[in-house]
Coordinates of C-alpha atoms and ligand atoms in Angstrom, one line a residue:
M21 CA -119.1 104.3 -103.1
L22 CA -118.5 104.6 -99.5
D23 CA -115.6 105.5 -97.1
L24 CA -116.3 103.5 -94.0
Q25 CA -112.9 104.4 -92.6
A26 CA -113.9 108.1 -92.8
Q27 CA -117.3 107.3 -91.2
Y28 CA -116.1 105.3 -88.4
E29 CA -112.9 107.1 -87.5
P30 CA -114.6 109.9 -85.3
L31 CA -117.0 107.4 -83.7
L32 CA -114.7 104.6 -82.7
P33 CA -114.1 105.6 -79.1
K34 CA -117.9 105.7 -78.4
I35 CA -118.4 102.5 -80.4
R36 CA -115.6 100.7 -78.5
A37 CA -117.1 101.9 -75.2
A38 CA -120.6 100.6 -76.2
L39 CA -119.2 97.2 -77.3
D40 CA -117.1 96.9 -74.1
K41 CA -120.3 97.3 -72.2
V42 CA -121.9 94.5 -74.2
M43 CA -118.9 92.3 -73.5
S44 CA -119.1 93.0 -69.8
E45 CA -122.7 92.2 -69.6
H46 CA -122.8 89.1 -72.1
N47 CA -126.3 89.5 -73.0
Y48 CA -125.6 88.9 -76.8
I49 CA -129.2 88.0 -77.7
M50 CA -131.9 90.6 -76.9
G51 CA -129.8 92.6 -74.5
H52 CA -131.3 95.8 -73.1
Q53 CA -129.6 97.7 -76.0
V54 CA -132.0 96.2 -78.5
K55 CA -134.9 97.6 -76.6
E56 CA -133.3 101.0 -76.3
L57 CA -132.5 101.2 -79.9
E58 CA -136.0 100.1 -80.9
E59 CA -137.4 103.0 -78.7
K60 CA -134.9 105.5 -79.9
I61 CA -135.7 104.7 -83.7
A62 CA -139.4 104.6 -83.0
A63 CA -139.1 108.1 -81.5
Y64 CA -136.9 109.3 -84.4
L65 CA -139.5 108.2 -86.9
G66 CA -142.6 109.1 -84.9
I67 CA -143.9 105.5 -84.9
R68 CA -145.2 103.8 -81.8
Y69 CA -143.5 100.3 -82.0
A70 CA -140.2 99.0 -83.3
I71 CA -139.2 95.5 -83.6
G72 CA -135.5 94.7 -84.4
C73 CA -134.6 91.7 -86.5
A74 CA -131.7 90.1 -88.3
S75 CA -131.8 91.9 -91.6
G76 CA -133.8 94.2 -93.8
T77 CA -134.8 91.1 -95.8
D78 CA -136.2 89.4 -92.7
A79 CA -138.0 92.6 -91.7
L80 CA -139.9 92.3 -95.1
V81 CA -140.5 88.6 -94.7
L82 CA -141.8 89.1 -91.1
A83 CA -144.0 92.0 -92.2
V84 CA -145.7 90.0 -95.0
Q85 CA -146.2 87.0 -92.6
A86 CA -147.6 89.2 -89.8
L87 CA -150.2 90.6 -92.2
G88 CA -151.3 87.0 -92.9
I89 CA -150.3 87.1 -96.6
G90 CA -149.5 83.8 -98.2
P91 CA -150.4 81.3 -100.9
G92 CA -153.1 82.5 -103.2
D93 CA -152.4 86.2 -102.5
E94 CA -150.8 88.9 -104.6
V95 CA -148.8 91.9 -103.4
I96 CA -148.3 94.9 -105.8
T97 CA -144.7 96.1 -105.8
T98 CA -142.0 97.7 -108.0
P99 CA -139.7 95.8 -110.4
F100 CA -137.0 98.5 -110.0
T101 CA -135.6 97.6 -106.4
F102 CA -133.2 95.4 -104.6
F103 CA -134.3 91.7 -104.9
A104 CA -135.4 91.2 -101.3
T105 CA -138.5 93.4 -101.9
A106 CA -140.0 90.8 -104.1
S107 CA -138.4 87.7 -102.6
S108 CA -140.1 88.5 -99.2
I109 CA -143.5 88.2 -100.9
W110 CA -142.4 85.0 -102.7
R111 CA -140.9 83.3 -99.6
N112 CA -144.4 83.7 -97.9
G113 CA -145.9 81.8 -100.8
A114 CA -147.6 84.9 -102.3
K115 CA -146.9 86.3 -105.7
P116 CA -145.4 89.7 -106.4
R117 CA -147.3 91.6 -109.0
F118 CA -145.1 94.1 -110.5
V119 CA -146.2 97.7 -111.6
D120 CA -144.0 100.0 -113.6
I121 CA -142.2 103.0 -112.1
D122 CA -142.4 106.7 -112.5
P123 CA -139.5 107.6 -115.0
R124 CA -138.5 110.7 -113.0
T125 CA -138.6 109.3 -109.3
F126 CA -137.9 105.7 -110.1
N127 CA -140.6 105.0 -107.5
L128 CA -143.7 102.8 -108.0
D129 CA -146.1 104.9 -110.3
P130 CA -149.3 105.4 -108.4
N131 CA -151.1 106.0 -111.6
K132 CA -150.6 102.4 -112.6
I133 CA -151.5 100.7 -109.3
E134 CA -155.3 100.4 -109.7
A135 CA -155.1 98.7 -113.0
A136 CA -153.1 95.9 -111.3
I137 CA -155.4 95.2 -108.5
T138 CA -157.3 91.7 -108.8
P139 CA -159.5 90.0 -106.3
R140 CA -156.3 88.3 -104.9
T141 CA -154.5 91.5 -104.2
R142 CA -153.8 91.8 -100.5
A143 CA -151.2 94.6 -100.2
I144 CA -149.0 97.2 -101.8
M145 CA -145.4 97.2 -101.1
P146 CA -143.9 100.5 -102.2
V147 CA -140.1 101.2 -101.9
H148 CA -138.6 104.6 -101.1
L149 CA -135.9 104.0 -103.7
F150 CA -132.5 105.7 -103.3
G151 CA -133.8 107.7 -100.3
Q152 CA -136.8 109.4 -101.8
C153 CA -140.3 108.7 -100.2
C154 CA -142.9 107.7 -102.6
D155 CA -146.1 109.6 -103.0
M156 CA -147.6 107.9 -100.0
E157 CA -150.6 110.0 -99.8
R158 CA -151.9 108.7 -103.2
I159 CA -150.7 105.2 -102.4
M160 CA -152.6 105.2 -99.0
K161 CA -155.7 106.6 -100.7
I162 CA -155.7 103.7 -103.3
A163 CA -155.0 101.1 -100.5
R164 CA -157.9 102.3 -98.3
K165 CA -160.3 102.3 -101.3
H166 CA -159.5 98.8 -102.1
H167 CA -159.0 97.6 -98.5
L168 CA -155.3 96.6 -99.0
K169 CA -152.5 96.5 -96.5
V170 CA -149.4 98.5 -97.1
I171 CA -145.7 97.6 -96.3
E172 CA -143.3 100.3 -96.9
D173 CA -139.9 99.0 -97.7
N174 CA -137.8 101.8 -96.2
A175 CA -134.4 100.0 -96.4
Q176 CA -133.0 103.0 -98.3
G177 CA -135.1 105.8 -96.9
I178 CA -134.7 106.2 -93.0
G179 CA -135.4 109.8 -92.3
S180 CA -137.0 110.8 -95.6
T181 CA -140.3 112.5 -95.7
W182 CA -143.4 113.2 -97.9
N183 CA -145.0 116.5 -97.0
G184 CA -143.1 116.5 -93.7
K185 CA -144.3 113.1 -92.7
M186 CA -141.6 110.4 -92.2
S187 CA -141.4 107.4 -94.5
C188 CA -142.3 104.2 -92.7
S189 CA -145.1 106.0 -90.8
F190 CA -147.9 105.8 -93.6
G191 CA -148.6 102.2 -94.0
D192 CA -149.3 99.2 -91.7
I193 CA -145.7 98.3 -91.4
G194 CA -142.5 99.9 -92.4
T195 CA -139.2 98.1 -92.6
L196 CA -135.6 99.3 -92.3
S197 CA -132.3 97.6 -93.2
F198 CA -128.9 98.3 -91.3
F199 CA -126.8 96.7 -94.0
P200 CA -123.6 98.5 -93.8
S201 CA -124.1 100.6 -97.1
K202 CA -127.5 102.0 -95.9
N203 CA -127.6 105.5 -94.3
L204 CA -127.7 103.9 -90.9
G205 CA -125.5 100.9 -91.3
A206 CA -124.5 98.4 -88.7
M207 CA -121.2 96.4 -88.4
G208 CA -123.0 93.6 -90.1
D209 CA -126.6 92.7 -90.9
G210 CA -129.5 94.1 -89.1
G211 CA -133.1 95.2 -89.7
M212 CA -136.3 96.5 -88.1
C213 CA -140.1 96.6 -88.5
L214 CA -142.1 99.7 -87.5
T215 CA -145.8 99.9 -86.8
D216 CA -148.4 102.0 -84.9
D217 CA -150.6 98.8 -84.4
A218 CA -150.0 97.1 -81.0
D219 CA -151.4 93.7 -82.3
L220 CA -149.1 93.8 -85.3
A221 CA -146.1 94.7 -83.1
A222 CA -146.9 91.8 -80.6
K223 CA -147.2 89.4 -83.6
L224 CA -143.9 90.6 -85.1
R225 CA -142.1 90.2 -81.8
Q226 CA -143.5 86.7 -81.6
L227 CA -142.6 85.8 -85.2
R228 CA -139.0 86.9 -84.8
V229 CA -138.5 84.2 -82.1
H230 CA -139.9 81.3 -84.0
G231 CA -143.5 82.4 -83.3
E232 CA -143.2 81.2 -79.8
N233 CA -145.1 82.7 -76.8
P234 CA -144.7 81.5 -74.0
K235 CA -141.4 79.8 -74.4
Y236 CA -141.7 76.5 -76.2
Y237 CA -145.3 77.1 -77.3
H238 CA -145.6 78.0 -81.0
K239 CA -148.6 79.6 -82.4
W240 CA -147.0 80.2 -85.8
V241 CA -143.9 79.1 -87.6
G242 CA -141.9 82.1 -87.3
L243 CA -138.1 82.9 -88.0
N244 CA -135.1 83.0 -85.9
S245 CA -134.4 86.6 -86.6
R246 CA -133.2 89.0 -83.8
L247 CA -131.1 92.2 -84.0
D248 CA -127.8 91.3 -82.3
T249 CA -127.1 93.2 -79.1
M250 CA -123.7 94.2 -80.5
Q251 CA -125.3 95.6 -83.6
A252 CA -127.9 97.5 -81.6
A253 CA -125.1 99.1 -79.4
V254 CA -123.3 100.2 -82.5
L255 CA -126.4 101.6 -84.2
D256 CA -127.4 103.6 -81.1
V257 CA -124.1 105.5 -81.3
K258 CA -124.5 106.1 -85.0
L259 CA -128.2 107.1 -84.9
D260 CA -127.1 110.4 -83.2
H261 CA -125.3 111.3 -86.4
L262 CA -128.0 110.3 -88.8
A263 CA -129.6 113.6 -89.2
A264 CA -126.3 115.4 -89.9
W265 CA -125.2 112.8 -92.3
S266 CA -128.5 113.1 -94.3
E267 CA -128.0 116.9 -94.4
A268 CA -124.4 116.4 -95.7
R269 CA -125.7 114.0 -98.5
R270 CA -128.1 116.6 -99.5
A271 CA -125.5 119.2 -99.7
N272 CA -123.4 116.8 -101.8
A273 CA -126.4 116.3 -104.1
A274 CA -126.9 120.1 -104.5
Y275 CA -123.1 120.4 -105.4
Y276 CA -123.5 117.8 -108.2
N277 CA -126.9 119.1 -109.4
E278 CA -125.5 122.5 -109.9
R279 CA -122.5 121.4 -111.9
L280 CA -124.1 118.7 -113.8
A281 CA -126.9 120.8 -114.9
A282 CA -124.9 121.8 -117.9
I283 CA -124.3 118.3 -119.1
K284 CA -127.4 117.4 -121.1
Q285 CA -126.5 113.7 -121.4
A286 CA -126.6 113.0 -117.7
R287 CA -129.9 113.8 -116.1
T288 CA -129.6 114.6 -112.3
P289 CA -132.1 113.0 -109.8
Y290 CA -135.6 114.4 -109.7
I291 CA -136.9 114.9 -106.2
A292 CA -140.6 115.7 -106.0
P293 CA -141.5 119.1 -104.3
E294 CA -143.2 117.1 -101.5
A295 CA -140.3 114.9 -100.8
V296 CA -137.1 115.5 -98.7
S297 CA -134.6 112.8 -99.9
I298 CA -131.9 111.3 -97.8
Y299 CA -130.0 110.3 -100.9
N300 CA -129.0 106.8 -100.1
Q301 CA -127.9 107.0 -103.8
Y302 CA -127.4 109.8 -106.1
T303 CA -128.5 108.3 -109.4
L304 CA -128.1 109.8 -112.9
V305 CA -129.9 108.8 -116.1
C306 CA -127.2 108.8 -118.7
E307 CA -126.6 108.4 -122.3
D308 CA -124.0 105.8 -123.1
R309 CA -124.1 104.5 -119.6
D310 CA -121.8 101.5 -119.8
A311 CA -119.0 103.6 -121.4
L312 CA -119.4 106.3 -118.8
L313 CA -119.2 103.7 -116.2
E314 CA -116.0 102.3 -117.5
H315 CA -114.5 105.7 -117.9
I316 CA -115.3 106.8 -114.3
R317 CA -114.0 103.5 -113.0
S318 CA -110.8 103.9 -114.9
R319 CA -110.3 107.0 -112.8
D320 CA -110.7 105.0 -109.6
I321 CA -114.1 106.4 -108.7
G322 CA -116.6 104.1 -107.1
C323 CA -119.8 103.9 -109.1
A324 CA -122.6 101.3 -109.4
V325 CA -125.6 100.3 -111.4
Y326 CA -128.7 99.9 -109.3
Y327 CA -130.3 97.9 -110.8
P328 CA -129.2 96.3 -114.1
K329 CA -132.0 93.8 -114.4
P330 CA -135.6 94.5 -113.2
L331 CA -137.1 91.9 -111.0
H332 CA -140.0 90.9 -113.4
L333 CA -137.3 89.6 -115.7
Q334 CA -135.4 87.6 -113.2
D335 CA -135.0 83.8 -113.9
C336 CA -136.4 82.8 -110.5
F337 CA -139.7 84.6 -111.3
A338 CA -140.1 83.1 -114.7
E339 CA -143.2 81.3 -113.7
L340 CA -144.9 84.7 -113.2
G341 CA -144.9 85.0 -117.0
Y342 CA -143.5 88.4 -117.4
K343 CA -141.5 89.2 -120.7
E344 CA -139.3 92.0 -121.9
G345 CA -141.3 94.9 -122.8
D346 CA -144.1 94.4 -120.1
L347 CA -142.7 97.2 -117.9
P348 CA -140.9 99.4 -120.4
V349 CA -140.0 102.3 -117.9
A350 CA -138.2 100.0 -115.5
E351 CA -136.5 98.3 -118.3
E352 CA -135.3 101.5 -120.0
T353 CA -134.3 102.9 -116.6
S354 CA -132.2 99.9 -115.8
R355 CA -130.2 100.5 -119.0
K356 CA -129.4 104.1 -118.2
V357 CA -128.9 104.6 -114.5
L358 CA -125.6 105.1 -112.8
S359 CA -125.0 106.0 -109.0
I360 CA -122.0 108.0 -108.1
P361 CA -120.6 108.5 -104.6
I362 CA -122.7 110.7 -102.4
Y363 CA -121.6 109.6 -98.9
P364 CA -121.4 112.5 -96.3
E365 CA -117.7 112.3 -95.8
L366 CA -116.9 113.2 -99.5
T367 CA -114.5 116.1 -99.7
E368 CA -114.7 119.1 -102.0
A369 CA -111.9 117.8 -103.9
Q370 CA -113.4 114.5 -104.4
K371 CA -116.7 115.8 -105.5
L372 CA -114.9 117.9 -108.1
Y373 CA -112.9 115.0 -109.3
V374 CA -116.1 113.0 -109.9
F375 CA -117.6 115.9 -111.8
D376 CA -114.6 116.4 -113.8
A377 CA -114.7 112.8 -114.9
I378 CA -118.2 112.9 -116.1
R379 CA -117.6 116.2 -117.9
D380 CA -114.5 114.9 -119.6
F381 CA -116.4 111.9 -120.8
Y382 CA -119.1 113.9 -122.4
R383 CA -116.7 116.7 -123.6
G384 CA -116.9 117.1 -127.4
K385 CA -120.0 115.0 -127.6
D386 CA -123.0 116.9 -128.7
Q387 CA -124.5 118.9 -125.7
Ligands
PLP5 C1 -130.9 96.6 -98.6 C2 -132.3 96.4 -99.1 C3 -133.2 95.4 -98.6 C4 -132.6 94.3 -97.7 O1 -131.9 94.7 -96.6 P1 -130.8 93.6 -96.1 O2 -130.6 94.3 -94.6 O3 -129.6 93.6 -96.9 O4 -131.5 92.2 -95.9 C5 -134.5 95.4 -98.9 N1 -135.0 96.3 -99.8 C6 -134.3 97.3 -100.3 C7 -135.0 98.3 -101.1 C8 -132.9 97.3 -100.0 O5 -132.2 98.4 -100.5

């Protein structure tokens, strides 16, 4: 699914120099590189404050806590996402309230949000899945009408836009993940919160160091969750390439879109006209998905199912009382999706090889 060797090869001299600098300064926790990266990412996204932390999961946990959401509260979110979206709500003692997705974009369906709002609802947590920004204009309208907070889980969407405005910049807090498979990946774990609100930024900064300020005085029980100086130094080098990488991913998507258009059994990703995707994943909706997956794998092509089991049906959330059939779009989608390699370094020959594998699988079947 990724070729990290190809990604890092041209960057290694710069990354080595950046890491050498960290090793000569020995400021491994909260070195100046962290603040520099925060400022650079804030500028890139057009958001005032950025707060680095230890992972995308922690960024969400910190965001929920910073907004004062806890026991007795509900947060509306999507069931079709990575586990951390909902676990961050749960870990703060609040309850995720799952709302079904749009079958075309795979994102939270804005038409279904209002019906899920209760007196306990405190926030909406949309996810810009696979790199496509949600319809944030509609979601913000609903949030304002009902006085709800908005946390954008932008772990997969750094640099994506809706009507020209960056994801992460619509809600109260946006979060990023620097997990190595994300479009901006570190050499390990890392994450970030973004906000335009100075008070929230100060609170997030405090929460990531055990809620302490001044040192050894604790107003809240926070986390120990900082972005390592080493990771910040690596990410700083990589951020300069992010826009070009996103462009290359879009070009790869255009290549697949054009060729796969003739194959009726594999629906290519739908991107809303208002959205510019960064294609963290290129995800097909396919007939006979599991057999296709096996066929592609037999040709040594990386592919994956994101996500095979929607979150409302996970054992750990059983007490929420959801059952099969409650969120039919997410459930059906989880049975049909297949993500194929889209990373920027894909060669023409590799893309053709992937396409050929899919075409060969469906060849002879009714088109
Ligand atoms: C990757 C991811 C996260 C969690 O990020 P980590 O850095 O792995 O903790 C959260 N939400 C979504 C949608 C993700 O894809």
